[in-house]
Amino acid sequence: MLLKLSDSPKYFWTQHSKIKMRQYRLSEQRVLRVLRRPDRKEEGIAPDTLAAMQIAGTKKHPTEIWLMYIILKRSKGIKIISTWRYPARSPIGKSIPVPQDILDELDSILRE
């Protein structure tokens, strides 16, 4: 069962992002909070994408919530491509730590 996300003209969700939100137990509000107030922004792994991160978890079990998105020109909205939870603190300025299963799925999405 996929998530029923709000039909906002401002945000568009891919099926991949809906599946990953369910997998990592992330709500629509939590993902949008990462988008609105990220702790860090970087270039995404796919061409012309952006990535945003917000620190989550505890001191004993730190995690990061990552979001990859693209800004749409014509519709003046944002398309959420993927989201995931990273189980540690990632190094600043280095490549974004994306799980391999997400990389494989993104490759197949971008080939379509």
CSV table of N, CA and C in Angstrom, one decimal, residues 14-94:
chain,number,residue,atom,x,y,z
A,14,THR,N,7.5,11.2,-6.5
A,14,THR,CA,7.6,10.0,-7.4
A,14,THR,C,7.2,8.8,-6.6
A,15,GLN,N,6.8,7.7,-7.4
A,15,GLN,CA,6.5,6.5,-6.7
A,15,GLN,C,7.7,5.9,-5.9
A,16,HIS,N,8.9,6.2,-6.4
A,16,HIS,CA,10.1,5.7,-5.7
A,16,HIS,C,10.1,6.4,-4.3
A,17,SER,N,9.9,7.7,-4.2
A,17,SER,CA,9.9,8.4,-3.0
A,17,SER,C,8.8,8.0,-2.0
A,18,LYS,N,7.7,7.6,-2.5
A,18,LYS,CA,6.6,7.1,-1.7
A,18,LYS,C,7.0,5.8,-1.0
A,19,ILE,N,7.6,4.9,-1.9
A,19,ILE,CA,8.0,3.6,-1.4
A,19,ILE,C,9.1,3.7,-0.3
A,20,LYS,N,10.1,4.6,-0.5
A,20,LYS,CA,11.2,4.8,0.4
A,20,LYS,C,10.7,5.5,1.7
A,21,MET,N,9.7,6.4,1.6
A,21,MET,CA,9.2,7.0,2.8
A,21,MET,C,8.5,5.9,3.7
A,22,ARG,N,7.8,5.0,3.1
A,22,ARG,CA,7.2,3.9,3.8
A,22,ARG,C,8.3,3.0,4.4
A,23,GLN,N,9.3,2.7,3.6
A,23,GLN,CA,10.4,1.8,4.1
A,23,GLN,C,11.1,2.4,5.3
A,24,TYR,N,11.4,3.7,5.2
A,24,TYR,CA,12.2,4.3,6.3
A,24,TYR,C,11.3,4.9,7.3
A,25,ARG,N,10.0,4.8,7.2
A,25,ARG,CA,9.0,5.3,8.2
A,25,ARG,C,9.1,6.8,8.3
A,26,LEU,N,9.1,7.5,7.2
A,26,LEU,CA,9.1,8.9,7.2
A,26,LEU,C,7.8,9.5,6.7
A,27,SER,N,7.3,10.5,7.4
A,27,SER,CA,6.0,11.0,7.0
A,27,SER,C,6.2,12.2,6.0
A,28,GLU,N,5.1,12.6,5.4
A,28,GLU,CA,5.2,13.7,4.4
A,28,GLU,C,5.7,14.9,5.1
A,29,GLN,N,5.2,15.2,6.3
A,29,GLN,CA,5.6,16.4,7.1
A,29,GLN,C,7.0,16.4,7.4
A,30,ARG,N,7.6,15.2,7.8
A,30,ARG,CA,9.0,15.1,8.1
A,30,ARG,C,9.9,15.3,6.9
A,31,VAL,N,9.5,14.8,5.8
A,31,VAL,CA,10.3,15.0,4.5
A,31,VAL,C,10.2,16.5,4.1
A,32,LEU,N,9.0,17.1,4.2
A,32,LEU,CA,9.0,18.5,3.9
A,32,LEU,C,9.7,19.4,4.9
A,33,ARG,N,9.8,19.0,6.1
A,33,ARG,CA,10.6,19.7,7.1
A,33,ARG,C,12.1,19.7,6.7
A,34,VAL,N,12.6,18.6,6.2
A,34,VAL,CA,14.0,18.5,5.8
A,34,VAL,C,14.2,19.4,4.6
A,35,LEU,N,13.2,19.5,3.7
A,35,LEU,CA,13.3,20.4,2.5
A,35,LEU,C,13.3,21.8,2.9
A,36,ARG,N,12.4,22.2,3.9
A,36,ARG,CA,12.3,23.6,4.3
A,36,ARG,C,13.5,24.1,5.1
A,37,ARG,N,13.9,23.3,6.0
A,37,ARG,CA,15.0,23.7,6.9
A,37,ARG,C,16.1,22.6,7.0
A,38,PRO,N,16.9,22.5,6.0
A,38,PRO,CA,17.9,21.5,6.0
A,38,PRO,C,19.1,21.9,6.8
A,39,ASP,N,19.8,21.0,7.4
A,39,ASP,CA,21.1,21.3,8.1
A,39,ASP,C,22.2,21.4,7.1
A,40,ARG,N,22.0,20.8,6.0
A,40,ARG,CA,23.1,20.9,4.9
A,40,ARG,C,22.4,20.6,3.6
A,41,LYS,N,22.9,21.3,2.5
A,41,LYS,CA,22.5,21.1,1.2
A,41,LYS,C,23.7,20.8,0.3
A,42,GLU,N,23.5,19.9,-0.6
A,42,GLU,CA,24.6,19.5,-1.5
A,42,GLU,C,24.0,19.2,-2.9
A,43,GLU,N,24.9,19.0,-3.8
A,43,GLU,CA,24.4,18.6,-5.2
A,43,GLU,C,24.0,17.1,-5.1
A,44,GLY,N,22.9,16.8,-5.8
A,44,GLY,CA,22.4,15.4,-5.8
A,44,GLY,C,23.3,14.5,-6.7
A,45,ILE,N,23.1,13.2,-6.6
A,45,ILE,CA,23.9,12.3,-7.3
A,45,ILE,C,23.4,12.1,-8.8
A,46,ALA,N,22.1,12.4,-9.0
A,46,ALA,CA,21.6,12.4,-10.4
A,46,ALA,C,21.8,13.8,-11.0
A,47,PRO,N,21.9,13.9,-12.3
A,47,PRO,CA,22.1,15.2,-12.9
A,47,PRO,C,21.0,16.2,-12.6
A,48,ASP,N,21.4,17.5,-12.3
A,48,ASP,CA,20.4,18.6,-12.1
A,48,ASP,C,19.6,18.4,-10.9
A,49,THR,N,20.0,17.6,-9.9
A,49,THR,CA,19.3,17.4,-8.7
A,49,THR,C,20.0,18.0,-7.5
A,50,LEU,N,19.2,18.3,-6.4
A,50,LEU,CA,19.8,18.8,-5.2
A,50,LEU,C,19.5,17.8,-4.1
A,51,ALA,N,20.3,17.8,-3.0
A,51,ALA,CA,20.1,17.0,-1.9
A,51,ALA,C,20.1,17.8,-0.6
A,52,ALA,N,19.2,17.5,0.3
A,52,ALA,CA,19.1,18.2,1.6
A,52,ALA,C,19.2,17.1,2.7
A,53,MET,N,19.8,17.5,3.8
A,53,MET,CA,19.9,16.6,4.9
A,53,MET,C,19.5,17.3,6.2
A,54,GLN,N,19.0,16.5,7.1
A,54,GLN,CA,18.7,17.0,8.4
A,54,GLN,C,19.1,15.9,9.4
A,55,ILE,N,19.8,16.4,10.5
A,55,ILE,CA,20.2,15.4,11.5
A,55,ILE,C,19.0,14.9,12.3
A,56,ALA,N,19.0,13.6,12.6
A,56,ALA,CA,17.9,13.0,13.4
A,56,ALA,C,18.6,12.0,14.4
A,57,GLY,N,17.7,11.3,15.1
A,57,GLY,CA,18.2,10.3,16.0
A,57,GLY,C,18.7,10.9,17.3
A,58,THR,N,19.5,10.1,18.0
A,58,THR,CA,20.1,10.6,19.3
A,58,THR,C,21.6,10.6,19.3
A,59,LYS,N,22.2,11.0,20.4
A,59,LYS,CA,23.7,11.0,20.4
A,59,LYS,C,24.2,9.6,20.4
A,60,LYS,N,23.5,8.7,21.0
A,60,LYS,CA,23.9,7.3,21.0
A,60,LYS,C,23.7,6.6,19.7
A,61,HIS,N,22.6,6.9,19.0
A,61,HIS,CA,22.2,6.3,17.7
A,61,HIS,C,21.9,7.5,16.7
A,62,PRO,N,23.0,8.1,16.2
A,62,PRO,CA,22.8,9.2,15.3
A,62,PRO,C,22.3,8.7,13.9
A,63,THR,N,21.4,9.5,13.3
A,63,THR,CA,21.0,9.2,11.9
A,63,THR,C,20.9,10.5,11.2
A,64,GLU,N,20.8,10.4,9.9
A,64,GLU,CA,20.5,11.6,9.1
A,64,GLU,C,19.3,11.2,8.1
A,65,ILE,N,18.5,12.2,7.8
A,65,ILE,CA,17.4,12.0,6.9
A,65,ILE,C,17.8,12.8,5.6
A,66,TRP,N,17.9,12.1,4.5
A,66,TRP,CA,18.3,12.7,3.3
A,66,TRP,C,17.1,12.8,2.3
A,67,LEU,N,17.2,13.8,1.4
A,67,LEU,CA,16.1,14.0,0.5
A,67,LEU,C,16.8,14.5,-0.8
A,68,MET,N,16.4,13.8,-1.9
A,68,MET,CA,16.9,14.3,-3.2
A,68,MET,C,15.7,14.8,-4.0
A,69,TYR,N,15.8,16.0,-4.6
A,69,TYR,CA,14.7,16.6,-5.3
A,69,TYR,C,15.2,17.5,-6.5
A,70,ILE,N,14.3,17.9,-7.3
A,70,ILE,CA,14.6,18.8,-8.4
A,70,ILE,C,13.6,19.9,-8.4
A,71,ILE,N,14.0,21.1,-8.8
A,71,ILE,CA,13.1,22.2,-8.9
A,71,ILE,C,12.6,22.3,-10.3
A,72,LEU,N,11.3,22.2,-10.4
A,72,LEU,CA,10.6,22.2,-11.7
A,72,LEU,C,10.5,23.7,-12.2
A,73,LYS,N,10.9,23.9,-13.5
A,73,LYS,CA,10.8,25.2,-14.0
A,73,LYS,C,9.4,25.7,-14.4
A,74,ARG,N,8.7,24.9,-15.2
A,74,ARG,CA,7.4,25.4,-15.7
A,74,ARG,C,6.3,25.4,-14.7
A,75,SER,N,6.2,24.4,-13.9
A,75,SER,CA,5.1,24.3,-12.9
A,75,SER,C,5.5,25.0,-11.6
A,76,LYS,N,6.7,25.5,-11.5
A,76,LYS,CA,7.2,26.2,-10.3
A,76,LYS,C,7.0,25.4,-9.1
A,77,GLY,N,7.3,24.2,-9.1
A,77,GLY,CA,7.1,23.3,-8.0
A,77,GLY,C,8.4,22.5,-7.7
A,78,ILE,N,8.3,21.6,-6.8
A,78,ILE,CA,9.4,20.8,-6.4
A,78,ILE,C,9.0,19.3,-6.6
A,79,LYS,N,9.9,18.5,-7.2
A,79,LYS,CA,9.6,17.1,-7.4
A,79,LYS,C,10.5,16.3,-6.4
A,80,ILE,N,9.9,15.6,-5.5
A,80,ILE,CA,10.7,14.8,-4.6
A,80,ILE,C,11.0,13.5,-5.3
A,81,ILE,N,12.3,13.2,-5.5
A,81,ILE,CA,12.7,12.1,-6.2
A,81,ILE,C,13.0,10.9,-5.3
A,82,SER,N,13.7,11.1,-4.2
A,82,SER,CA,14.0,10.0,-3.3
A,82,SER,C,14.2,10.6,-1.9
A,83,THR,N,14.1,9.7,-0.9
A,83,THR,CA,14.4,10.1,0.5
A,83,THR,C,14.9,8.8,1.2
A,84,TRP,N,15.8,9.0,2.1
A,84,TRP,CA,16.3,7.8,2.8
A,84,TRP,C,16.9,8.3,4.2
A,85,ARG,N,17.1,7.3,5.0
A,85,ARG,CA,17.6,7.5,6.4
A,85,ARG,C,19.0,6.9,6.4
A,86,TYR,N,20.0,7.7,6.7
A,86,TYR,CA,21.4,7.2,6.7
A,86,TYR,C,21.7,6.9,8.2
A,87,PRO,N,22.3,5.7,8.5
A,87,PRO,CA,22.4,5.3,9.9
A,87,PRO,C,23.7,5.8,10.7
A,88,ALA,N,24.2,7.0,10.3
A,88,ALA,CA,25.3,7.6,11.0
A,88,ALA,C,25.4,9.0,10.6
A,89,ARG,N,26.6,9.6,10.9
A,89,ARG,CA,26.8,11.0,10.4
A,89,ARG,C,27.7,10.9,9.2
A,90,SER,N,27.3,11.6,8.1
A,90,SER,CA,28.1,11.6,6.9
A,90,SER,C,29.1,12.7,6.9
A,91,PRO,N,30.2,12.5,6.2
A,91,PRO,CA,31.3,13.5,6.2
A,91,PRO,C,30.8,14.7,5.3
A,92,ILE,N,31.2,15.9,5.7
A,92,ILE,CA,30.8,17.1,5.0
A,92,ILE,C,31.6,17.3,3.8
A,93,GLY,N,31.0,17.6,2.7
A,93,GLY,CA,31.7,17.9,1.4
A,93,GLY,C,32.1,16.7,0.6
A,94,LYS,N,31.8,15.5,1.1
A,94,LYS,CA,32.1,14.3,0.3
A,94,LYS,C,30.9,13.8,-0.3
